[in-house]
PDB file of C-alpha atoms and ligand atoms in Angstrom:
ATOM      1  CA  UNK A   1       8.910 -84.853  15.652  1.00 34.00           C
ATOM      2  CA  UNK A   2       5.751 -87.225  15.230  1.00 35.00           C
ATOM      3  CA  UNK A   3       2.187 -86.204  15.459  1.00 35.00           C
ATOM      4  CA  UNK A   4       0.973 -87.641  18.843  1.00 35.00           C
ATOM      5  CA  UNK A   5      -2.311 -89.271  18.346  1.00 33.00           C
ATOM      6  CA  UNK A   6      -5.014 -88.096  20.638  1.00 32.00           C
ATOM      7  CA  UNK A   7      -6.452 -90.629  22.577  1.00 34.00           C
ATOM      8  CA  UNK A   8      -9.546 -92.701  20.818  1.00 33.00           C
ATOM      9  CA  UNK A   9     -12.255 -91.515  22.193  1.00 34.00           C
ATOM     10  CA  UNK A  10     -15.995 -92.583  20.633  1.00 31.00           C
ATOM     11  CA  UNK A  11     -17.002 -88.643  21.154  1.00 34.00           C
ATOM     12  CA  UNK A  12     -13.815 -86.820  19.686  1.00 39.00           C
ATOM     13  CA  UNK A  13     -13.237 -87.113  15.939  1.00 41.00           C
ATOM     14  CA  UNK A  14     -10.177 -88.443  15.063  1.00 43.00           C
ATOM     15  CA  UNK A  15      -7.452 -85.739  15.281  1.00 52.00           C
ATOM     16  CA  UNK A  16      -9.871 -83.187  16.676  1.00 59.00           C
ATOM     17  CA  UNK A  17      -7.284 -81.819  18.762  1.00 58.00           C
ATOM     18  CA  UNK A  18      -5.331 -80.837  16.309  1.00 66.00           C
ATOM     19  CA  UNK A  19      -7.999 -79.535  14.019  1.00 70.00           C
ATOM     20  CA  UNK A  20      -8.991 -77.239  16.964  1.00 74.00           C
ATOM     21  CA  UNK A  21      -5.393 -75.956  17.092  1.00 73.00           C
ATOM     22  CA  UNK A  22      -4.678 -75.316  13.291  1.00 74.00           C
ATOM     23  CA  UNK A  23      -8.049 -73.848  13.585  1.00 77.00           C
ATOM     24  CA  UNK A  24      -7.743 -71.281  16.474  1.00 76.00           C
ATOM     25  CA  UNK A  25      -4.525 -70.189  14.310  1.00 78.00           C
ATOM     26  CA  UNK A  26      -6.018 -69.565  11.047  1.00 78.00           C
ATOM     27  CA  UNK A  27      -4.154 -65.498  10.990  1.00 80.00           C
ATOM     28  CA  UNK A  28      -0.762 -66.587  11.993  1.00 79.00           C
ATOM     29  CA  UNK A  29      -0.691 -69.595   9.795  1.00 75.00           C
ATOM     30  CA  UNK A  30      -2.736 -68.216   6.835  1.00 74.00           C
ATOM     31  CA  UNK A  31      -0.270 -64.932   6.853  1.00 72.00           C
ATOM     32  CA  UNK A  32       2.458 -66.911   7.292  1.00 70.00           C
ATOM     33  CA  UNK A  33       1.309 -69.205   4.275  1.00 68.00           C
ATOM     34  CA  UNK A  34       0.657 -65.808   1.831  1.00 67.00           C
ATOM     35  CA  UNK A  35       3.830 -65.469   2.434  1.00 63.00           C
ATOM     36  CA  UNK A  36       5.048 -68.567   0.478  1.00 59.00           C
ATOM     37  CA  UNK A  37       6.888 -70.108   3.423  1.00 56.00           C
ATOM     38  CA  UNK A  38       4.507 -72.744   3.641  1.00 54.00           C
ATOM     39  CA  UNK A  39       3.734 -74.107  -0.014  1.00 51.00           C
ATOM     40  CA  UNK A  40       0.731 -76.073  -0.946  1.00 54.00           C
ATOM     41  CA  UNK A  41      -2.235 -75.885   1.458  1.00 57.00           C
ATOM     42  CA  UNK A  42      -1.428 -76.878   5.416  1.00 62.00           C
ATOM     43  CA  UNK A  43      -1.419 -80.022   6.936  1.00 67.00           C
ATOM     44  CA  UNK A  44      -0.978 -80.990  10.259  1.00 67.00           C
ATOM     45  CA  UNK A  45       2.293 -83.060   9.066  1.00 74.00           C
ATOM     46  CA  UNK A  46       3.765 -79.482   7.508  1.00 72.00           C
ATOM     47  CA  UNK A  47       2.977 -77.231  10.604  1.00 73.00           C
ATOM     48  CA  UNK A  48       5.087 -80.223  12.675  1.00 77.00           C
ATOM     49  CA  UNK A  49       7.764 -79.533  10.189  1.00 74.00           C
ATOM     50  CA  UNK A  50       7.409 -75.771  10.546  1.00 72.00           C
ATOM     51  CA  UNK A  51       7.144 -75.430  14.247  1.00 76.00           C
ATOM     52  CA  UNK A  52       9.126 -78.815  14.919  1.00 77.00           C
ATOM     53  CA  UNK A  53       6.778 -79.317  17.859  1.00 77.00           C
ATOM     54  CA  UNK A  54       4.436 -81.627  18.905  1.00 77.00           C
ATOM     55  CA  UNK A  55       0.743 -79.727  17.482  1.00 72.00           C
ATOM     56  CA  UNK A  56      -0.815 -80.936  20.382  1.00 75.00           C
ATOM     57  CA  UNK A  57       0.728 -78.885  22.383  1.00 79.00           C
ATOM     58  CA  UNK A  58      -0.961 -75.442  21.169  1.00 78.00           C
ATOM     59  CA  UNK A  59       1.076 -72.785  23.402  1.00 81.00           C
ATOM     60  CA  UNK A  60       4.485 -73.976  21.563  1.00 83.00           C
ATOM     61  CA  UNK A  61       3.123 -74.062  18.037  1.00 79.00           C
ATOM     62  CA  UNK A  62       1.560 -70.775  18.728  1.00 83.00           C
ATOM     63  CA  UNK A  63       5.021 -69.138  19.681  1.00 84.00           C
ATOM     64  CA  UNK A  64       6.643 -70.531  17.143  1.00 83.00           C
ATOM     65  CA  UNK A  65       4.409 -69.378  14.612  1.00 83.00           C
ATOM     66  CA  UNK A  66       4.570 -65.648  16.185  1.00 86.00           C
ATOM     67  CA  UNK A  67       8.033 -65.994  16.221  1.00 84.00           C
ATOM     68  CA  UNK A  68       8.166 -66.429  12.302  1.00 82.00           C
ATOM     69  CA  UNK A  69       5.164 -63.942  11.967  1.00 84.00           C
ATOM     70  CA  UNK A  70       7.355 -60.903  13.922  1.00 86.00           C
ATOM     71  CA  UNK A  71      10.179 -62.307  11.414  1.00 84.00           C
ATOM     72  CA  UNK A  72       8.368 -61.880   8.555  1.00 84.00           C
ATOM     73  CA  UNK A  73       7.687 -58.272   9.425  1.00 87.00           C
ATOM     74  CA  UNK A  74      11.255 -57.145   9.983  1.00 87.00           C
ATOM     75  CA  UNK A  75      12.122 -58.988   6.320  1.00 86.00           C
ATOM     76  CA  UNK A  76       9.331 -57.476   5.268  1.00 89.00           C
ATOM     77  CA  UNK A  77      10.003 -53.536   6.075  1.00 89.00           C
ATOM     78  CA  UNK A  78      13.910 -54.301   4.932  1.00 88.00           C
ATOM     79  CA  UNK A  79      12.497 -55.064   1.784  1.00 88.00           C
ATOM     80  CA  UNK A  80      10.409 -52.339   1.265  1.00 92.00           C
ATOM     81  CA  UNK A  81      11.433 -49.798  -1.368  1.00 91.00           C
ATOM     82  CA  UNK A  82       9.816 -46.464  -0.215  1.00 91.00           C
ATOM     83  CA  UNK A  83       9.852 -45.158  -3.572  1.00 87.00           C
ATOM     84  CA  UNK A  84       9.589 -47.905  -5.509  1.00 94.00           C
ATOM     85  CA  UNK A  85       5.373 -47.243  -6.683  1.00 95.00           C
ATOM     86  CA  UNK A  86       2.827 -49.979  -6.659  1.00 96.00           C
ATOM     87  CA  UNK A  87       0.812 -50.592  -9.709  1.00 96.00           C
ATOM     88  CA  UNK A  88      -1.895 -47.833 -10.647  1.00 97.00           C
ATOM     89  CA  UNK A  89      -4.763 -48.537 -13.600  1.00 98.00           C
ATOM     90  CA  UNK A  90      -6.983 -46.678 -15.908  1.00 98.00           C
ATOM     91  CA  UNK A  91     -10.010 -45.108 -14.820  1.00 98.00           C
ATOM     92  CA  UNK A  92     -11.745 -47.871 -16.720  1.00 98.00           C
ATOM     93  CA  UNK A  93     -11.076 -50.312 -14.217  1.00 98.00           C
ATOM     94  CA  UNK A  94     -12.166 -48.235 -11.737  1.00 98.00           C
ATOM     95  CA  UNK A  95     -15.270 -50.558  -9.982  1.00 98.00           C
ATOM     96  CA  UNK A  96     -18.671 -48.233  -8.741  1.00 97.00           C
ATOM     97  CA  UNK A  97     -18.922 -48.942  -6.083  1.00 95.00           C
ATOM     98  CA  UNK A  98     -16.452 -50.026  -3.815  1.00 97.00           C
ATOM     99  CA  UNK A  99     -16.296 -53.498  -2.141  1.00 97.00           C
ATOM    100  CA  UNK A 100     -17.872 -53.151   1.458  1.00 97.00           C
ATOM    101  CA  UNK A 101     -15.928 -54.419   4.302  1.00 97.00           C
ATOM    102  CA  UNK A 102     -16.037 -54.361   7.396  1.00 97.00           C
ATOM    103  CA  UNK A 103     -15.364 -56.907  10.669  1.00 97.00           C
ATOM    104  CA  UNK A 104     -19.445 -56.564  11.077  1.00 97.00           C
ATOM    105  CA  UNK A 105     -22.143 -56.359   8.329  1.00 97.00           C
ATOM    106  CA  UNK A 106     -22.538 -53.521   5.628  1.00 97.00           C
ATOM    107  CA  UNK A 107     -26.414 -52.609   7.691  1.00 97.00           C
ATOM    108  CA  UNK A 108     -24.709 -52.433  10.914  1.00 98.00           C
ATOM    109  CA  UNK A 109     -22.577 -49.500   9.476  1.00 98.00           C
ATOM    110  CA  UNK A 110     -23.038 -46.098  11.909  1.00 98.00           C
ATOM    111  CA  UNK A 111     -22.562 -42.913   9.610  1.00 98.00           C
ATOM    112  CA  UNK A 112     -20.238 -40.326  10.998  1.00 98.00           C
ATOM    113  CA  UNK A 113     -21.807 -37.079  11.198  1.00 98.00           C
ATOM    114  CA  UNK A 114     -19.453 -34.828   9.373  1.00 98.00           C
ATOM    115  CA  UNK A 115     -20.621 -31.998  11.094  1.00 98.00           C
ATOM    116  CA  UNK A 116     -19.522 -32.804  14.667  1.00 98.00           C
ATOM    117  CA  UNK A 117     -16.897 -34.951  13.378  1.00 98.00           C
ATOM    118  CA  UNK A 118     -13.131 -33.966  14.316  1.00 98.00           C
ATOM    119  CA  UNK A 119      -9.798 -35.519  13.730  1.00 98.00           C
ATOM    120  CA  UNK A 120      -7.448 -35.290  16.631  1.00 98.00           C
ATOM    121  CA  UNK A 121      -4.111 -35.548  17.248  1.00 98.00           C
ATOM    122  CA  UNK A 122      -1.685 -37.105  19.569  1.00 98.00           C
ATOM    123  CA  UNK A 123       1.964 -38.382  20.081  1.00 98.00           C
ATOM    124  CA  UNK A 124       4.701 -36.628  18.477  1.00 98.00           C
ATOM    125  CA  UNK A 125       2.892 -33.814  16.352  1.00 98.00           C
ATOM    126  CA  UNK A 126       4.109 -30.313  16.992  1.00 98.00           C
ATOM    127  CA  UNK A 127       0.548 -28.706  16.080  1.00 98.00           C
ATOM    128  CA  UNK A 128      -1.911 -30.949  18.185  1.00 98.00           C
ATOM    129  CA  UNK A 129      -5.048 -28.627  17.138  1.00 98.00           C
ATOM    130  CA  UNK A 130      -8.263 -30.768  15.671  1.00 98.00           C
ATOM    131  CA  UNK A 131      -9.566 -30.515  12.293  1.00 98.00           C
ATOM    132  CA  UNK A 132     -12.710 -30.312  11.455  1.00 98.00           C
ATOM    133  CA  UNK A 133     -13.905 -31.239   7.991  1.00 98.00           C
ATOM    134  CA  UNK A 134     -14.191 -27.822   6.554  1.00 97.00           C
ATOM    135  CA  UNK A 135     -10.552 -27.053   7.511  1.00 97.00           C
ATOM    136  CA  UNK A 136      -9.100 -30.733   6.088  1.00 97.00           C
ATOM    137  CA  UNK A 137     -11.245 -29.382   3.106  1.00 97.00           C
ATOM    138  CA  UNK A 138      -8.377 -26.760   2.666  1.00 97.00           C
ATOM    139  CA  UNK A 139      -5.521 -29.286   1.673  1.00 98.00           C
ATOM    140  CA  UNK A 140      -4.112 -30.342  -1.752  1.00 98.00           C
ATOM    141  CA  UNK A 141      -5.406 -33.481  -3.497  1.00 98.00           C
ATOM    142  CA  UNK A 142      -4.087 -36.332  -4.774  1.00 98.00           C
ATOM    143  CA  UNK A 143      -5.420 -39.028  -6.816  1.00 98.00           C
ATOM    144  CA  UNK A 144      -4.450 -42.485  -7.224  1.00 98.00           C
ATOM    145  CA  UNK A 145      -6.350 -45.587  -8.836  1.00 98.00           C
ATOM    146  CA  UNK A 146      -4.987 -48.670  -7.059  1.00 98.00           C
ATOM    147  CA  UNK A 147      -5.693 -52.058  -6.258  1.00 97.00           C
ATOM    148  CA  UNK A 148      -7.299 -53.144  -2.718  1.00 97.00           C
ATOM    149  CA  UNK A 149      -6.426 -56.422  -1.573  1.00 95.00           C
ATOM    150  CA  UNK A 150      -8.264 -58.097   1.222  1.00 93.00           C
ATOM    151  CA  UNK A 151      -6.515 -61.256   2.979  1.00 88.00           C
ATOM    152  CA  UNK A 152      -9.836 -63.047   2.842  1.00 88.00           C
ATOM    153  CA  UNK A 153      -8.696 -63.885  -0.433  1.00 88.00           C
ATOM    154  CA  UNK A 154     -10.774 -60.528  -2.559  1.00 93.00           C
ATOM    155  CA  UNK A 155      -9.562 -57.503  -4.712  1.00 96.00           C
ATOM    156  CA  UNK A 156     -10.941 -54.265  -6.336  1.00 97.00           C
ATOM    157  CA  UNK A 157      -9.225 -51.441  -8.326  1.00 98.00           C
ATOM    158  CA  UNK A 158     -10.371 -48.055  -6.605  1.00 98.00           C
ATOM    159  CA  UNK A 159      -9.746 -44.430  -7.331  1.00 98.00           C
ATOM    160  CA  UNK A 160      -9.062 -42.981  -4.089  1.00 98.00           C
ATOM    161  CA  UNK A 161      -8.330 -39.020  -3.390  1.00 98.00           C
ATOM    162  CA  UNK A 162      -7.255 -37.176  -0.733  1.00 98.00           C
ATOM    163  CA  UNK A 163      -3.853 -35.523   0.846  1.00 98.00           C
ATOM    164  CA  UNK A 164      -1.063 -37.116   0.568  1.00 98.00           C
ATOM    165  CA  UNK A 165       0.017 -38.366   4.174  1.00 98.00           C
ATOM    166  CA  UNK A 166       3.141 -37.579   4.443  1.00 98.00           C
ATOM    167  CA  UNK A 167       2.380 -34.137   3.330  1.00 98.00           C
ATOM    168  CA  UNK A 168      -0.235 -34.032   6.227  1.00 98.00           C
ATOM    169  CA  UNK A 169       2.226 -35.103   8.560  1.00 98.00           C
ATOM    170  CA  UNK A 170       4.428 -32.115   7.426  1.00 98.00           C
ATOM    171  CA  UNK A 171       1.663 -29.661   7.848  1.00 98.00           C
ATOM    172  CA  UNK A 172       0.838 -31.036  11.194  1.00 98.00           C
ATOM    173  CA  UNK A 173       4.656 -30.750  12.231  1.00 98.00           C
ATOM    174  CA  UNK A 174       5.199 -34.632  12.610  1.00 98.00           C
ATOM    175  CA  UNK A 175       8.500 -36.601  14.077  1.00 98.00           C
ATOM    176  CA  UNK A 176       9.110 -38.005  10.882  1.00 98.00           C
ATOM    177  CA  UNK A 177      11.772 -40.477  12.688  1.00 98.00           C
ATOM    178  CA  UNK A 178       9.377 -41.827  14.456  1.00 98.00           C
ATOM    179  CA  UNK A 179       8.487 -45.610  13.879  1.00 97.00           C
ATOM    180  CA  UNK A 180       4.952 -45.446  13.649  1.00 98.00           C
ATOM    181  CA  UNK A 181       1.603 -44.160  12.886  1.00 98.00           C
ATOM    182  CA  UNK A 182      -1.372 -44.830  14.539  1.00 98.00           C
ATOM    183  CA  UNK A 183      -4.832 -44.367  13.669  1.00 98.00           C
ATOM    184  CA  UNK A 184      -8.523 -44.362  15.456  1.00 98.00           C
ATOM    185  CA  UNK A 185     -11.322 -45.208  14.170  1.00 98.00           C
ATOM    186  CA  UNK A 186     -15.184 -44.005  14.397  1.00 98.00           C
ATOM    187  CA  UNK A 187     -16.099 -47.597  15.056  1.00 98.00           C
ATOM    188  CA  UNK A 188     -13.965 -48.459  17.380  1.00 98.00           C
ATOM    189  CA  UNK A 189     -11.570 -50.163  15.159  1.00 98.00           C
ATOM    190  CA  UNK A 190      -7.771 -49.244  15.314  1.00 98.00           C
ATOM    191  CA  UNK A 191      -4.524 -49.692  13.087  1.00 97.00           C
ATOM    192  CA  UNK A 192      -1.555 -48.974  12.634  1.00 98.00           C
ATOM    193  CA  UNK A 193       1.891 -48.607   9.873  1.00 98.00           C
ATOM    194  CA  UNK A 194       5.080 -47.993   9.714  1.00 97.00           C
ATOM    195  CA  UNK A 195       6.588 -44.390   8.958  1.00 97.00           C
ATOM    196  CA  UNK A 196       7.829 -45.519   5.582  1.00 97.00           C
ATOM    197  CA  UNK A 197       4.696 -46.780   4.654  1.00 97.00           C
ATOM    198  CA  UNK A 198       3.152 -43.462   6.131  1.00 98.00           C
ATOM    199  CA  UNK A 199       5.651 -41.588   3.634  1.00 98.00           C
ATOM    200  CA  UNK A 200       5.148 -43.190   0.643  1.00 97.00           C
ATOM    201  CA  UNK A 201       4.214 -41.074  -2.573  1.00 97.00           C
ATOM    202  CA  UNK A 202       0.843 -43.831  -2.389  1.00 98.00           C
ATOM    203  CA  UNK A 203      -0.165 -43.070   0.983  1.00 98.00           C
ATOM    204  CA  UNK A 204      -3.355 -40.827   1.334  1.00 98.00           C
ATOM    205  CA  UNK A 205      -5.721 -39.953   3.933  1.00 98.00           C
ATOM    206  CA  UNK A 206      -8.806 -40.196   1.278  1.00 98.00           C
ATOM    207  CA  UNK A 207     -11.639 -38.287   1.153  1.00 98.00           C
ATOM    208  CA  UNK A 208     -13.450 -39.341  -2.181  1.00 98.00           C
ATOM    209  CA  UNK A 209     -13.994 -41.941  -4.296  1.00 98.00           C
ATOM    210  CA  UNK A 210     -14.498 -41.722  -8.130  1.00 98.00           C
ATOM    211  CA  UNK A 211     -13.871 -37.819  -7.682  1.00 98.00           C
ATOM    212  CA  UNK A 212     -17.134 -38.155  -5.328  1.00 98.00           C
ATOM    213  CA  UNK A 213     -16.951 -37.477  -1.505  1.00 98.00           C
ATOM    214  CA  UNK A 214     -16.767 -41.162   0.072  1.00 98.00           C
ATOM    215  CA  UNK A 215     -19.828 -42.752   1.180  1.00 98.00           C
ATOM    216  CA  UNK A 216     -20.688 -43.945   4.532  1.00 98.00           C
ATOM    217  CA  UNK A 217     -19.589 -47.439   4.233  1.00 98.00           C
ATOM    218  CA  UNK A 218     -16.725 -46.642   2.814  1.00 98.00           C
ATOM    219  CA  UNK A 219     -15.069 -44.144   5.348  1.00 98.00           C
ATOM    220  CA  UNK A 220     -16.815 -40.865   5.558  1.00 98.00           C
ATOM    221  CA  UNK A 221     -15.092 -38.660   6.044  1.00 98.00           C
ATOM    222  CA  UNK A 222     -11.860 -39.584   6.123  1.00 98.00           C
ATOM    223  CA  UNK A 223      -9.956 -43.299   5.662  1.00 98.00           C
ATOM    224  CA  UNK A 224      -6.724 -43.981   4.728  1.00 98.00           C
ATOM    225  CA  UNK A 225      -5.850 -45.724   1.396  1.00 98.00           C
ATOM    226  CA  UNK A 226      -2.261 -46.687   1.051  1.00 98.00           C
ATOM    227  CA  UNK A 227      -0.807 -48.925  -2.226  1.00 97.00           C
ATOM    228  CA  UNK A 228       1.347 -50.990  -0.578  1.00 96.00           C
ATOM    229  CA  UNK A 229      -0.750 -52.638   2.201  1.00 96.00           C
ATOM    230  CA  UNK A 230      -3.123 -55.084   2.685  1.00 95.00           C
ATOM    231  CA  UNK A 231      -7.341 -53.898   3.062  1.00 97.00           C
ATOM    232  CA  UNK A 232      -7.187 -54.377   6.616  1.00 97.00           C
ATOM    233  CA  UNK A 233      -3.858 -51.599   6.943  1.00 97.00           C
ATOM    234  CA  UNK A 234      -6.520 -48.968   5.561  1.00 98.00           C
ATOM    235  CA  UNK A 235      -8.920 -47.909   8.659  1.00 98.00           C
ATOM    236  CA  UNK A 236     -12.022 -45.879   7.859  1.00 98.00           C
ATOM    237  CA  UNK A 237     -14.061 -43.011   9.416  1.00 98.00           C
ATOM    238  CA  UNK A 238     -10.509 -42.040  11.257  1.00 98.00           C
ATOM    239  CA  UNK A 239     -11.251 -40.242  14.051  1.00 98.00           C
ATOM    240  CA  UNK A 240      -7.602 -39.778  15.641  1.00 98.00           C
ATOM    241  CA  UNK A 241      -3.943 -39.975  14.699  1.00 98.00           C
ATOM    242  CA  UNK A 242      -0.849 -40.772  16.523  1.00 98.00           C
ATOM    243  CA  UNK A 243       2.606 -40.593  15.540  1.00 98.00           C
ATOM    244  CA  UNK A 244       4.948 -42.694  18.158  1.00 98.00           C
ATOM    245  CA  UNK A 245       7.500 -45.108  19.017  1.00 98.00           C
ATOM    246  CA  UNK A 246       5.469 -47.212  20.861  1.00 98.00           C
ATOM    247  CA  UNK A 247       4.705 -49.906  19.314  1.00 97.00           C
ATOM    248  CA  UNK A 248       0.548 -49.729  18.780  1.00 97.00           C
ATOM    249  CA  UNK A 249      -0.991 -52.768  16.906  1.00 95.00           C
ATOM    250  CA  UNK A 250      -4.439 -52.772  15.608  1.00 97.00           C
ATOM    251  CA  UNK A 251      -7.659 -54.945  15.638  1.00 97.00           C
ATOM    252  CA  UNK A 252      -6.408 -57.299  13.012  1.00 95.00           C
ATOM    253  CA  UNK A 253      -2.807 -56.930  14.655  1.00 92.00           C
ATOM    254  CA  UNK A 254      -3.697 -58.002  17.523  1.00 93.00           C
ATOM    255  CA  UNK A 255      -5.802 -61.183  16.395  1.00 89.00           C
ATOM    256  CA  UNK A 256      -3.279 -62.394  14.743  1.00 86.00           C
ATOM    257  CA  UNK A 257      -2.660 -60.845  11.618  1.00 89.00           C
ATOM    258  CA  UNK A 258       0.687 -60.013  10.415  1.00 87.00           C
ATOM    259  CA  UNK A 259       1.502 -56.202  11.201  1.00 91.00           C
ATOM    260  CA  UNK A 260       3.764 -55.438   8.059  1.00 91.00           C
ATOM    261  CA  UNK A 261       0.869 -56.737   5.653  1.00 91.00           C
ATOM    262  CA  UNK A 262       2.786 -55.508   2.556  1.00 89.00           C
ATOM    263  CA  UNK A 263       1.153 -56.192  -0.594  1.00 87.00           C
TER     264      UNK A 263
HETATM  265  N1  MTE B 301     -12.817 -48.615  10.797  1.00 64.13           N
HETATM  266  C1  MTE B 301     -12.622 -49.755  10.092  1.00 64.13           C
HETATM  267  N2  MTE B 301     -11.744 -49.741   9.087  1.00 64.13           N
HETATM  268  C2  MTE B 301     -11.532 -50.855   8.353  1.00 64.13           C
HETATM  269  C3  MTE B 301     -12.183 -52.084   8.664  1.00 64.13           C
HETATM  270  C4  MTE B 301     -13.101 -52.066   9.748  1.00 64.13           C
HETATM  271  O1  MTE B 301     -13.717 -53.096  10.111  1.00 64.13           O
HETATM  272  N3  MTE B 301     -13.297 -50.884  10.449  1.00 64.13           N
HETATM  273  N4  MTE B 301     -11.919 -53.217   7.908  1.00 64.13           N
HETATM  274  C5  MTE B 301     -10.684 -53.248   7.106  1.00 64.13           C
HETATM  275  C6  MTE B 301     -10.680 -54.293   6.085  1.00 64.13           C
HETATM  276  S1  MTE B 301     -10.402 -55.890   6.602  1.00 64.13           S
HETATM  277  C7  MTE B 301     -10.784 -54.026   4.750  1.00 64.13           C
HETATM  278  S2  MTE B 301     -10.588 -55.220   3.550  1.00 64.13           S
HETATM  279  C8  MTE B 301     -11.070 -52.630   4.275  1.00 64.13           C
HETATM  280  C9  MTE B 301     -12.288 -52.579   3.373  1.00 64.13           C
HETATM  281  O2  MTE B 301     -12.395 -51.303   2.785  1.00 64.13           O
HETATM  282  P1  MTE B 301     -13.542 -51.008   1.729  1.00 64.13           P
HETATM  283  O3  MTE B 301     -14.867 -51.274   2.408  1.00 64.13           O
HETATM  284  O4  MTE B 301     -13.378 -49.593   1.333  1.00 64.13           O
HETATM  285  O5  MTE B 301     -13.308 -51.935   0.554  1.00 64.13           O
HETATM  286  O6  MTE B 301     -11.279 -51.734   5.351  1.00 64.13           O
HETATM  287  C10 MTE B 301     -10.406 -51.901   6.427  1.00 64.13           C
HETATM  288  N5  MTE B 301     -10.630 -50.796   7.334  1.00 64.13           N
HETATM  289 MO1   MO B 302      -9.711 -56.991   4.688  1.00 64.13          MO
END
């Protein structure tokens, strides 16, 4: 199919149509383009190609892209080797501090007051009781110095400790069958993974950094950190967690973003 030129119009740049629309999909079509399907940077001529529709027409190149996007995801968990372990580095590497980020600024950042603060519970847990950071205190520790990749293009090697999730979702008496778990966050942000990804030996629900107790922009007092995901699969300051097999999406998720993420 042929691009359709937009009318000529003294007040529109040429093409602006079409700008708008590769624009107002900059998730789907970036994720889609990490992914390697798309090679090279994206023109308007290569999304025709891709969607075989006319990119005026922004509702049809929008399905098709989500089409390929919820693809993607179910290649994407096939592939996935739950034991296979991602990378992990020397202390060395290990950058003080971590790189802030957030979907608002580093200042606008409201601390969590650990003494109030309680993680709850919900879906299909067998022991639905809260914990309170003293009691999460109580759990084994884990360490594991991985890399953080942000899709905005940005990476960091951390050193992240904490329990190990799926160990936390034993204690808690978890349907490990389930398909998903689903997390809450302090600042109203939300996400969400699959249960492999939940039970993978690089999963943790961290509570320091560089053997330190994380710091406020970085999650106090609990985030998760898993190896295998993208920065935006890891919510901070977690304030609830679901297991279920509904399916929940996320802030990101549901902007756009690819909900596999793998790394
Ligand atoms: N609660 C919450 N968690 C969040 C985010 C957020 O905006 N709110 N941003 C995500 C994104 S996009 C990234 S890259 C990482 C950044 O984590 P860091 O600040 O520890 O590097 O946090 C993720 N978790
Ligand atoms: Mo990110």
């Amino acid at each position: 199919m042929s691009i359709r030129n937009p009318s000529p119009s003294a007040f529109r740049p040429k093409n602006g149509i079409d700008q708008r629309i590769l624009e107002s999909n900059k998730a789907l079509i970036a994720d889609i383009g990490r992914r390697g399907i798309l090679r090279g940077s994206l023109s308007l001529g290569a999304l025709t190609m891709l969607t075989g529709c006319d990119v005026t027409d922004e509702s049809a190149v929008q399905s098709v892209l989500r089409t390929v996007s919820s693809f993607n995801d179910r290649v994407q968990q096939f592939l996935f080797r739950p034991d296979h372990l991602a990378p992990t580095y020397s202390e060395a590497e290990v950058v003080k501090p971590p790189r802030y980020n957030a979907y608002y600024d580093v200042n606008d950042v409201d601390p969590v007051d650990g003494a109030t603060w309680k993680l709850e519970l919900a879906g299909l847990v067998a022991d639905r009781r809260s914990w309170d950071v003293q009691r999460f205190s109580t759990l084994p520790e884990q360490e594991w110095i991985i890399r953080h990749i942000c899709v905005e293009g940005w990476d960091y090697i951390g050193q992240w400790s904490g329990v190990n999730l799926r160990h936390f979702l034993e204690v808690v008496g978890a349907d490990l069958k389930a398909k998903y778990v689903a997390f809450k966050c302090a600042d109203g942000y939300s996400g969400s993974i699959d249960m492999a990804t939940a039970l993978h030996p690089q999963t943790i629900l961290a509570t320091k950094y560089a053997r330190q107790t994380i710091t406020d922009p970085f999650g106090y007092p609990l985030r998760l950190r898993t190896a295998t995901k993208l920065g935006f699969k890891n919510p901070k300051w977690i304030t609830a967690i679901e297991v279920t097999n509904v399916y929940p999406g996320g802030y990101w998720e549901d902007r756009g973003f690819n909900w596999f993420a793998g790394i």
